[in-house]
Short mmCIF file of C-alpha atoms and ligand atoms in Angstrom, two decimals:
data_model
loop_
_atom_site.label_atom_id
_atom_site.label_comp_id
_atom_site.label_asym_id
_atom_site.label_seq_id
_atom_site.Cartn_x
_atom_site.Cartn_y
_atom_site.Cartn_z
CA MET A 206 128.49 65.04 99.16
CA LYS A 207 126.48 66.84 96.93
CA ASN A 208 128.73 69.74 95.17
CA LYS A 209 131.03 67.32 94.14
CA MET A 210 128.83 64.39 92.20
CA PHE A 211 127.17 67.93 90.87
CA ILE A 212 131.22 68.11 89.75
CA TRP A 213 131.51 64.32 88.68
CA VAL A 214 127.93 64.85 86.96
CA LEU A 215 129.47 68.11 84.49
CA LEU A 216 132.88 66.36 84.16
CA SER A 217 131.09 63.28 83.52
CA ILE A 218 128.81 65.47 80.61
CA ILE A 219 132.11 67.12 78.70
CA LEU A 220 135.00 64.39 79.43
CA GLY A 221 131.43 61.75 77.52
CA ILE A 222 130.89 64.47 74.25
CA GLY A 223 134.32 65.31 73.86
CA CYS A 224 135.01 61.69 73.76
CA GLY A 225 132.37 60.99 72.27
CA ILE A 226 133.19 63.05 68.94
CA ALA A 227 137.35 62.25 69.12
CA PHE A 228 137.26 58.58 69.67
CA PRO A 229 133.72 57.52 68.44
CA GLN A 230 134.95 53.93 67.43
CA LEU A 231 135.95 53.79 71.27
CA MET A 232 133.08 55.34 72.74
CA ILE A 233 131.10 52.91 70.53
CA SER A 234 132.42 49.87 72.23
CA LEU A 235 131.68 51.60 75.77
CA LYS A 236 128.37 51.46 74.96
CA TRP A 237 127.02 47.93 77.00
CA ILE A 238 128.48 50.78 80.63
CA GLY A 239 125.60 52.97 79.75
CA LYS A 240 123.61 50.03 78.91
CA LEU A 241 124.78 48.16 82.22
CA TYR A 242 122.91 51.25 84.57
CA ILE A 243 119.73 51.35 82.87
CA ASN A 244 119.11 48.17 82.95
CA LEU A 245 120.23 49.45 87.30
CA LEU A 246 117.36 51.68 86.83
CA THR A 247 115.14 49.94 84.82
CA LEU A 248 115.62 47.46 87.89
CA ILE A 249 114.16 49.20 90.79
CA ALA A 250 111.56 50.85 89.20
CA LEU A 251 108.88 48.33 88.55
CA PRO A 252 109.06 47.28 93.06
CA LEU A 253 109.36 51.24 94.14
CA ILE A 254 106.67 51.87 91.76
CA PHE A 255 104.69 49.31 93.05
CA SER A 256 105.86 49.68 96.98
CA ALA A 257 105.63 54.18 96.74
CA LEU A 258 102.00 53.65 95.52
CA VAL A 259 100.93 50.93 98.71
CA SER A 260 102.35 52.92 101.05
CA ALA A 261 101.37 56.12 99.90
CA ILE A 262 97.38 54.92 99.07
CA THR A 263 97.57 53.05 102.67
CA SER A 264 98.68 55.67 103.87
CA ILE A 265 94.82 57.83 102.54
CA GLY A 266 93.33 54.94 105.51
CA ASN A 267 94.51 58.00 107.39
CA VAL A 268 93.66 61.20 106.12
CA LYS A 269 90.71 58.66 105.14
CA ARG A 270 89.73 59.42 108.91
CA LEU A 271 90.18 62.50 108.89
CA GLY A 272 87.66 63.37 106.98
CA ASN A 273 87.00 66.17 104.69
CA ILE A 274 90.39 67.24 104.54
CA GLY A 275 91.17 63.51 103.25
CA VAL A 276 88.89 63.96 100.03
CA TYR A 277 89.59 67.72 99.39
CA THR A 278 93.21 67.00 99.68
CA ILE A 279 93.00 63.38 96.89
CA PHE A 280 90.37 65.80 94.53
CA TYR A 281 93.22 68.07 94.12
CA VAL A 282 96.32 65.94 94.10
CA LEU A 283 94.51 64.18 91.45
CA SER A 284 93.13 67.36 89.53
CA SER A 285 96.34 69.10 90.09
CA VAL A 286 98.04 66.19 88.23
CA ALA A 287 96.20 65.53 86.07
CA VAL A 288 96.43 69.31 84.67
CA ALA A 289 99.92 69.14 84.88
CA VAL A 290 99.97 66.05 82.82
CA PHE A 291 97.61 67.96 80.21
CA ILE A 292 99.45 70.82 79.36
CA GLY A 293 102.82 69.12 79.16
CA LEU A 294 101.29 66.71 76.32
CA VAL A 295 99.45 69.99 74.75
CA LEU A 296 102.80 71.69 74.99
CA LEU A 297 104.31 69.19 73.06
CA ASN A 298 101.96 68.08 70.41
CA LEU A 299 101.91 71.95 69.30
CA PHE A 300 105.87 72.57 69.53
CA LYS A 301 106.76 69.38 68.83
CA PRO A 302 110.93 69.69 69.81
CA GLY A 303 111.83 65.71 68.83
CA VAL A 304 110.50 65.52 65.40
CA GLY A 305 113.30 65.89 62.65
CA MET A 306 116.03 64.70 65.57
CA SER A 307 118.02 61.47 64.34
CA PRO A 308 116.00 58.02 66.02
CA SER A 309 119.78 56.82 66.02
CA LEU A 310 120.31 59.18 69.34
CA ILE A 311 118.19 56.91 71.72
CA LEU A 312 118.37 53.76 69.31
CA ALA A 313 121.61 53.57 69.85
CA ASN A 314 121.72 52.38 73.32
CA ALA A 315 118.70 50.30 72.76
CA THR A 316 118.71 46.85 73.42
CA ALA A 317 114.84 46.57 72.28
CA SER A 318 114.75 44.95 69.67
CA PRO A 319 112.71 46.93 66.59
CA VAL A 320 110.23 49.69 67.96
CA LEU A 321 106.39 48.89 67.39
CA LEU A 322 103.65 50.71 68.51
CA LYS A 323 100.57 49.13 69.47
CA THR A 324 97.24 50.82 68.82
CA LEU A 325 94.80 50.80 71.36
CA ASP A 326 91.21 50.63 70.92
CA LEU A 327 88.70 50.67 73.95
CA SER A 328 88.88 47.45 74.41
CA SER A 329 92.10 46.56 73.89
CA PHE A 330 93.16 49.25 76.65
CA LEU A 331 91.12 47.83 78.95
CA MET A 332 91.77 43.83 79.08
CA THR A 333 96.00 45.74 78.94
CA ILE A 334 94.85 47.27 82.36
CA PHE A 335 93.00 43.64 83.34
CA PRO A 336 95.46 40.52 82.32
CA PRO A 337 95.30 37.05 83.85
CA ASN A 338 98.36 37.70 84.80
CA ILE A 339 99.83 40.10 86.84
CA VAL A 340 102.98 38.56 87.28
CA GLU A 341 103.59 38.40 83.01
CA ALA A 342 102.80 41.30 83.16
CA ALA A 343 105.37 42.55 85.61
CA ALA A 344 107.83 40.82 83.32
CA LYS A 345 106.58 42.75 80.60
CA PHE A 346 106.77 45.99 82.77
CA GLU A 347 103.19 47.10 82.07
CA ILE A 348 102.10 49.32 84.39
CA MET A 349 98.69 50.53 84.00
CA PRO A 350 98.12 46.91 85.40
CA ILE A 351 100.35 46.96 88.39
CA VAL A 352 99.23 50.37 89.33
CA PHE A 353 95.55 48.87 89.27
CA PHE A 354 96.76 46.07 91.48
CA SER A 355 97.80 47.85 93.59
CA ILE A 356 95.07 50.56 94.22
CA VAL A 357 92.66 47.05 94.72
CA PHE A 358 96.25 45.64 96.85
CA SER A 359 96.15 48.67 99.31
CA ILE A 360 92.09 48.93 99.69
CA ALA A 361 91.87 45.34 100.24
CA CYS A 362 94.48 46.39 102.97
CA ILE A 363 92.87 49.52 104.57
CA SER A 364 89.37 47.27 104.74
CA VAL A 365 91.08 44.54 106.44
CA GLY A 366 91.58 46.39 109.22
CA GLU A 367 94.48 46.23 111.77
CA THR A 368 95.70 41.76 111.17
CA ALA A 369 96.67 44.14 107.67
CA LYS A 370 99.21 46.29 109.58
CA PRO A 371 101.92 44.30 109.11
CA VAL A 372 101.36 43.84 105.63
CA ILE A 373 101.51 47.76 104.81
CA ASP A 374 104.67 48.56 107.52
CA LEU A 375 106.11 45.70 105.34
CA PHE A 376 105.06 47.92 102.17
CA SER A 377 106.28 51.68 103.63
CA GLY A 378 109.56 49.60 105.35
CA LEU A 379 110.62 48.43 101.20
CA ARG A 380 110.49 51.65 99.67
CA ASN A 381 112.29 53.23 102.66
CA VAL A 382 114.78 50.18 101.25
CA PHE A 383 114.36 50.73 97.68
CA VAL A 384 114.49 55.07 97.93
CA LYS A 385 118.05 53.89 99.78
CA MET A 386 118.89 51.55 96.53
CA ILE A 387 117.85 54.50 94.58
CA ILE A 388 120.31 57.05 96.38
CA TRP A 389 123.08 54.12 95.63
CA LEU A 390 122.74 54.22 92.15
CA MET A 391 122.81 57.92 92.05
CA HIS A 392 126.50 57.44 92.44
CA LEU A 393 127.11 55.30 89.48
CA THR A 394 125.37 58.12 87.44
CA PRO A 395 128.84 59.84 85.97
CA ILE A 396 129.76 56.47 84.65
CA GLY A 397 126.44 55.69 82.80
CA LEU A 398 126.86 59.32 81.72
CA PHE A 399 129.78 59.09 80.21
CA SER A 400 129.47 55.93 78.42
CA LEU A 401 125.78 56.92 77.52
CA LEU A 402 126.64 60.23 76.35
CA GLY A 403 129.85 59.01 74.15
CA SER A 404 127.85 56.53 72.63
CA ALA A 405 125.65 58.78 71.88
CA ALA A 406 127.88 62.03 70.47
CA ALA A 407 129.77 59.47 68.83
CA GLU A 408 126.36 58.36 66.08
CA ALA A 409 125.68 61.68 65.88
CA ALA A 410 128.33 63.01 65.73
CA LEU A 411 129.17 60.67 62.76
CA GLN A 412 125.46 61.40 61.47
CA ASN A 413 126.69 64.64 61.68
CA ASN A 414 123.54 66.05 63.82
CA LEU A 415 124.69 66.86 66.45
CA MET A 416 123.84 71.20 66.64
CA HIS A 417 120.88 69.79 64.58
CA SER A 418 120.10 67.50 68.26
CA LEU A 419 121.37 69.62 70.54
CA GLU A 420 119.14 72.09 69.86
CA SER A 421 116.13 70.33 69.72
CA MET A 422 116.97 69.69 73.30
CA LEU A 423 117.28 73.13 74.06
CA LEU A 424 113.50 73.67 72.40
CA PHE A 425 112.60 70.31 74.62
CA ILE A 426 113.75 71.70 77.37
CA LEU A 427 112.56 75.14 77.00
CA ILE A 428 108.73 73.57 76.46
CA PHE A 429 109.29 71.23 79.41
CA ILE A 430 110.38 74.74 81.24
CA ILE A 431 107.13 76.94 80.69
CA GLY A 432 104.94 73.98 81.09
CA LEU A 433 106.22 73.65 84.79
CA PHE A 434 105.60 78.01 85.18
CA LEU A 435 101.55 77.39 83.14
CA GLN A 436 100.90 74.78 85.96
CA PHE A 437 102.69 77.09 88.58
CA LEU A 438 100.54 80.08 87.42
CA TRP A 439 97.12 78.27 87.28
CA GLN A 440 97.96 77.06 91.49
CA LEU A 441 98.80 80.52 91.91
CA MET A 442 95.52 81.54 90.21
CA VAL A 443 93.60 79.03 92.73
CA ILE A 444 95.44 81.21 96.08
CA LYS A 445 94.40 84.38 94.09
CA PHE A 446 90.41 83.60 92.91
CA ILE A 447 89.38 80.56 95.70
CA THR A 448 91.35 80.70 98.88
CA GLY A 449 91.37 85.09 98.60
CA ARG A 450 94.56 85.15 100.19
CA ASN A 451 96.90 88.08 98.83
CA THR A 452 99.44 86.44 96.30
CA ARG A 453 102.53 88.46 96.49
CA VAL A 454 102.64 87.36 100.58
CA PHE A 455 101.97 83.93 99.78
CA PHE A 456 104.29 83.53 97.26
CA ARG A 457 107.40 85.63 99.35
CA GLN A 458 106.76 82.78 102.14
CA ALA A 459 107.25 79.86 99.48
CA SER A 460 109.57 80.90 98.30
CA ARG A 461 111.86 79.83 101.32
CA ALA A 462 110.60 76.56 100.57
CA MET A 463 111.37 76.64 96.61
CA LEU A 464 114.36 77.41 96.69
CA THR A 465 115.51 75.06 99.21
CA ALA A 466 113.55 72.60 96.78
CA PHE A 467 115.58 73.99 94.31
CA ALA A 468 119.01 73.19 96.45
CA THR A 469 117.95 69.82 97.56
CA SER A 470 116.33 68.52 94.10
CA SER A 471 113.78 66.46 96.44
CA SER A 472 110.83 67.48 97.85
CA MET A 473 111.08 65.02 101.53
CA ALA A 474 114.28 66.60 102.06
CA THR A 475 112.82 70.11 101.89
CA LEU A 476 109.52 69.45 104.17
CA PRO A 477 110.91 70.72 107.98
CA VAL A 478 111.12 73.93 105.64
CA THR A 479 107.63 72.92 103.73
CA LEU A 480 106.26 72.63 107.20
CA HIS A 481 107.66 75.89 108.57
CA VAL A 482 106.18 77.36 105.62
CA ALA A 483 102.73 76.96 105.87
CA GLU A 484 103.09 77.23 109.84
CA GLU A 485 104.23 81.36 108.81
CA GLN A 486 100.93 80.97 106.18
CA GLY A 487 98.71 80.78 108.47
CA ILE A 488 97.48 77.14 107.44
CA SER A 489 95.77 75.24 110.84
CA ASP A 490 98.38 72.63 111.84
CA GLU A 491 95.82 69.80 111.43
CA VAL A 492 95.73 70.10 107.45
CA ALA A 493 99.63 71.35 107.03
CA ARG A 494 100.89 68.18 109.52
CA PHE A 495 98.42 65.83 108.17
CA ILE A 496 98.19 66.54 104.17
CA LEU A 497 101.89 67.88 103.55
CA PRO A 498 103.63 64.59 104.21
CA PHE A 499 101.10 62.72 101.64
CA ALA A 500 101.45 65.53 99.07
CA THR A 501 104.77 65.46 99.26
CA THR A 502 104.90 61.14 98.32
CA ILE A 503 102.13 61.47 95.91
CA ASN A 504 101.49 65.41 94.46
CA LEU A 505 104.45 65.41 92.23
CA ALA A 506 102.85 67.06 89.15
CA GLY A 507 106.10 68.61 88.01
CA THR A 508 107.11 65.13 87.64
CA ALA A 509 103.69 63.23 86.12
CA MET A 510 104.14 66.07 83.72
CA TYR A 511 108.17 65.26 82.99
CA GLU A 512 107.16 61.90 82.02
CA ALA A 513 104.81 62.60 79.55
CA VAL A 514 107.04 64.64 77.40
CA SER A 515 109.82 62.91 77.94
CA THR A 516 107.61 59.83 76.61
CA LEU A 517 105.90 62.10 73.81
CA PHE A 518 109.03 63.18 72.89
CA PHE A 519 110.79 60.34 72.92
CA CYS A 520 108.24 59.46 70.03
CA GLN A 521 108.34 62.07 68.18
CA ILE A 522 112.54 61.59 67.76
CA LEU A 523 111.78 57.99 66.59
CA GLY A 524 108.83 58.68 64.27
CA LEU A 525 105.92 57.43 66.16
CA HIS A 526 102.31 58.82 65.34
CA LEU A 527 100.62 57.97 69.12
CA SER A 528 96.57 57.39 68.09
CA ILE A 529 93.81 59.47 71.15
CA TYR A 530 93.86 55.70 73.08
CA SER A 531 97.78 55.26 73.04
CA GLN A 532 97.83 59.61 74.09
CA ILE A 533 95.57 59.10 77.34
CA GLY A 534 97.27 55.64 77.96
CA VAL A 535 100.35 58.10 77.80
CA PHE A 536 98.48 59.90 80.50
CA LEU A 537 97.09 58.08 82.49
CA ALA A 538 100.90 56.03 82.69
CA SER A 539 102.32 59.74 83.22
CA ILE A 540 99.62 60.08 86.20
CA MET A 541 100.75 57.14 88.26
CA ALA A 542 104.21 57.22 87.98
CA GLY A 543 104.28 60.64 89.11
CA MET A 544 102.37 59.12 91.75
CA GLY A 545 104.88 56.33 92.33
CA ALA A 546 107.63 58.03 92.39
CA THR A 547 109.06 59.38 95.55
CA GLY A 548 109.95 62.32 95.94
CA ILE A 549 114.22 62.21 96.37
CA PRO A 550 115.93 63.40 93.95
CA GLU A 551 115.57 61.98 90.19
CA GLY A 552 113.26 59.40 91.51
CA GLY A 553 111.13 60.86 88.70
CA LEU A 554 114.18 58.97 86.14
CA VAL A 555 113.32 54.97 87.57
CA THR A 556 109.57 55.52 87.47
CA MET A 557 110.06 56.51 84.01
CA VAL A 558 110.87 53.66 82.39
CA MET A 559 107.66 52.36 82.92
CA VAL A 560 105.76 55.04 81.07
CA LEU A 561 108.40 54.38 78.29
CA ARG A 562 107.58 50.39 78.03
CA SER A 563 103.41 52.03 77.81
CA VAL A 564 104.64 52.67 74.40
CA ASN A 565 107.44 50.45 73.90
CA VAL A 566 109.71 53.58 73.89
CA PRO A 567 113.16 51.94 74.56
CA ALA A 568 114.18 52.53 78.27
CA SER A 569 117.46 53.79 76.62
CA ALA A 570 115.93 56.64 75.27
CA ILE A 571 116.55 57.88 78.93
CA SER A 572 120.58 58.72 78.30
CA LEU A 573 118.69 61.93 76.03
CA LEU A 574 117.81 63.53 78.91
CA LEU A 575 120.32 62.57 81.12
CA PRO A 576 122.95 64.99 81.25
CA PHE A 577 120.09 67.65 81.36
CA ASP A 578 118.45 65.37 84.44
CA ARG A 579 120.29 66.78 87.61
CA ILE A 580 119.38 70.14 86.53
CA LEU A 581 115.65 69.89 85.22
CA ASP A 582 114.79 67.82 88.28
CA ARG A 583 115.48 70.95 89.60
CA PHE A 584 112.91 72.82 88.16
CA ARG A 585 110.32 70.32 88.61
CA THR A 586 110.99 69.99 92.43
CA VAL A 587 110.19 73.46 92.81
CA VAL A 588 106.53 73.03 90.93
CA ASN A 589 106.27 70.23 93.27
CA VAL A 590 106.79 71.99 96.51
CA TRP A 591 104.72 75.03 95.91
CA GLY A 592 102.35 72.62 94.45
CA ASP A 593 102.04 70.70 97.89
CA LEU A 594 101.56 74.29 99.86
CA VAL A 595 99.02 75.03 97.31
CA CYS A 596 97.14 72.13 98.47
CA ALA A 597 97.79 72.64 101.68
CA ALA A 598 96.23 76.18 101.77
CA THR A 599 93.69 75.20 99.12
CA VAL A 600 92.16 72.36 101.75
CA ASP A 601 92.51 74.87 105.25
CA TYR A 602 89.95 77.32 103.37
CA PHE A 603 87.52 74.31 102.27
CA VAL A 604 87.93 72.93 106.27
CA LYS A 605 87.92 76.26 107.97
CA LYS A 606 84.94 77.71 105.73
CA PRO A 607 81.87 77.14 107.29
CA TYR A 608 83.29 77.87 109.95
CA LYS A 609 83.97 81.28 108.19
CA VAL A 610 80.13 81.60 107.13
CA ILE A 611 78.88 79.89 111.05
CA ALA A 612 81.00 83.45 112.61
CA ALA A 613 80.31 86.12 109.87
CA ASN A 614 76.91 85.23 110.58
CA ASN A 615 76.14 84.68 114.65
CA PRO A 616 76.06 87.82 116.72
CA LEU A 617 78.09 85.67 118.92
CA SER A 618 81.35 84.77 117.42
CA LYS A 619 81.36 88.37 115.86
CA HIS A 620 81.61 89.65 119.98
CA GLN A 621 84.55 86.44 120.89
CA GLU A 622 86.92 87.70 117.55
CA ASN A 623 86.17 91.27 118.02
CA PHE A 624 87.29 90.52 122.18
CA LYS A 625 89.55 87.80 120.30
CA LEU A 626 90.98 91.19 118.23
CA ILE A 627 90.87 93.72 121.40
CA THR A 628 92.80 91.32 123.45
CA SER A 629 95.41 90.90 121.07
CA LYS A 630 95.77 94.72 121.06
CA ILE A 631 96.28 94.50 124.23
CA GLU A 632 98.38 92.66 124.61
N1 LIG B 39 113.06 65.17 93.13
C1 LIG B 39 112.21 64.99 92.63
C2 LIG B 39 110.98 66.19 94.03
O1 LIG B 39 111.74 65.64 95.15
C3 LIG B 39 111.31 64.03 91.90
C4 LIG B 39 111.50 64.31 90.50
O2 LIG B 39 111.07 63.91 89.99
O3 LIG B 39 112.14 63.44 90.12
O4 LIG B 39 109.82 65.95 94.08
#
């Protein structure tokens, strides 16, 4: 099934571009099909983010019961996602791959009126986060109020305790339902892709800038992959300098989970392998069993980076200069959207709609990424899974550290360790 889908996607890319160049008028008249596909993606984004965040945050309630493990995990996840988004934004600001690309590539399929950018100052930024009407904010696709509302809502659920359990169960059930809907929607990708690519190629061909657009796209992809590599690298340093593990061995063991992530494009589907690898790495069972399922749903650093770089890329194409406040807005929105996405194939593509809305970029801009998303998804999933393993190893290190100190200072423990060493040799 997966391979068949891959072939369909490949065919739709080739056919879409081919038809766009050969029959531009026809493909432009068919662009409503692509718009419909984008509408369906947009439709699911908001309920998915809300239910995914509520079920993830309420599960922190359980993690909290684990004491230090919970605190270390949340700290690690927030830092790693924030660093990923930061790396992405710095690279995009440095290389500016979108500058000079034709805005028609995005606006050709746009459903929105001309793009207007809000330049945010601090007070209006805070006003956006706390609007008087949450339903109105949802209708306008404003991510920040939704995220803050879900955080407060989830904390309230946790503090209410037992009586709120049905509400928590409802939201985790809803999340599974939306994930199912996304999986169905992904079956329509080849049709949406054919129409979106065809009409975009037609517009670009009519303006003779197809080759230039392709070069800029390739530069964007290269920058994103460099960003992912940097994210991989600093976490490798964490393994070396903080946990003191042998990086080569750690990487060799992790590579099995990373290859599975590459093959499945899903951190969730990779979870059984990730758990197995954690066991091989000697990460304590308690840490691995509680942290990895949690990290799989929320620690999507590669995805968050993708949300940020894509949004900035589109802004560059549209010639929009983002003020520092707007960039902070993109930074926060990407962190939230990355954490609100689930570890399923192309989950990040759906939640990106919300980040785009935060700077008034039309959701149809996603069409530019669609042909490349399948492959980019594989790379970011690899980095997501790698991050989960590094997170588990780091938390494991901090949890065990006090015991190691006690063992080192306590002669009795030394005896016990020697005893264990000797008995294991005898066995
Ligand atoms: N496929 C990614 C994952 O499973 C999520 C995404 O970025 O779309 O981790």
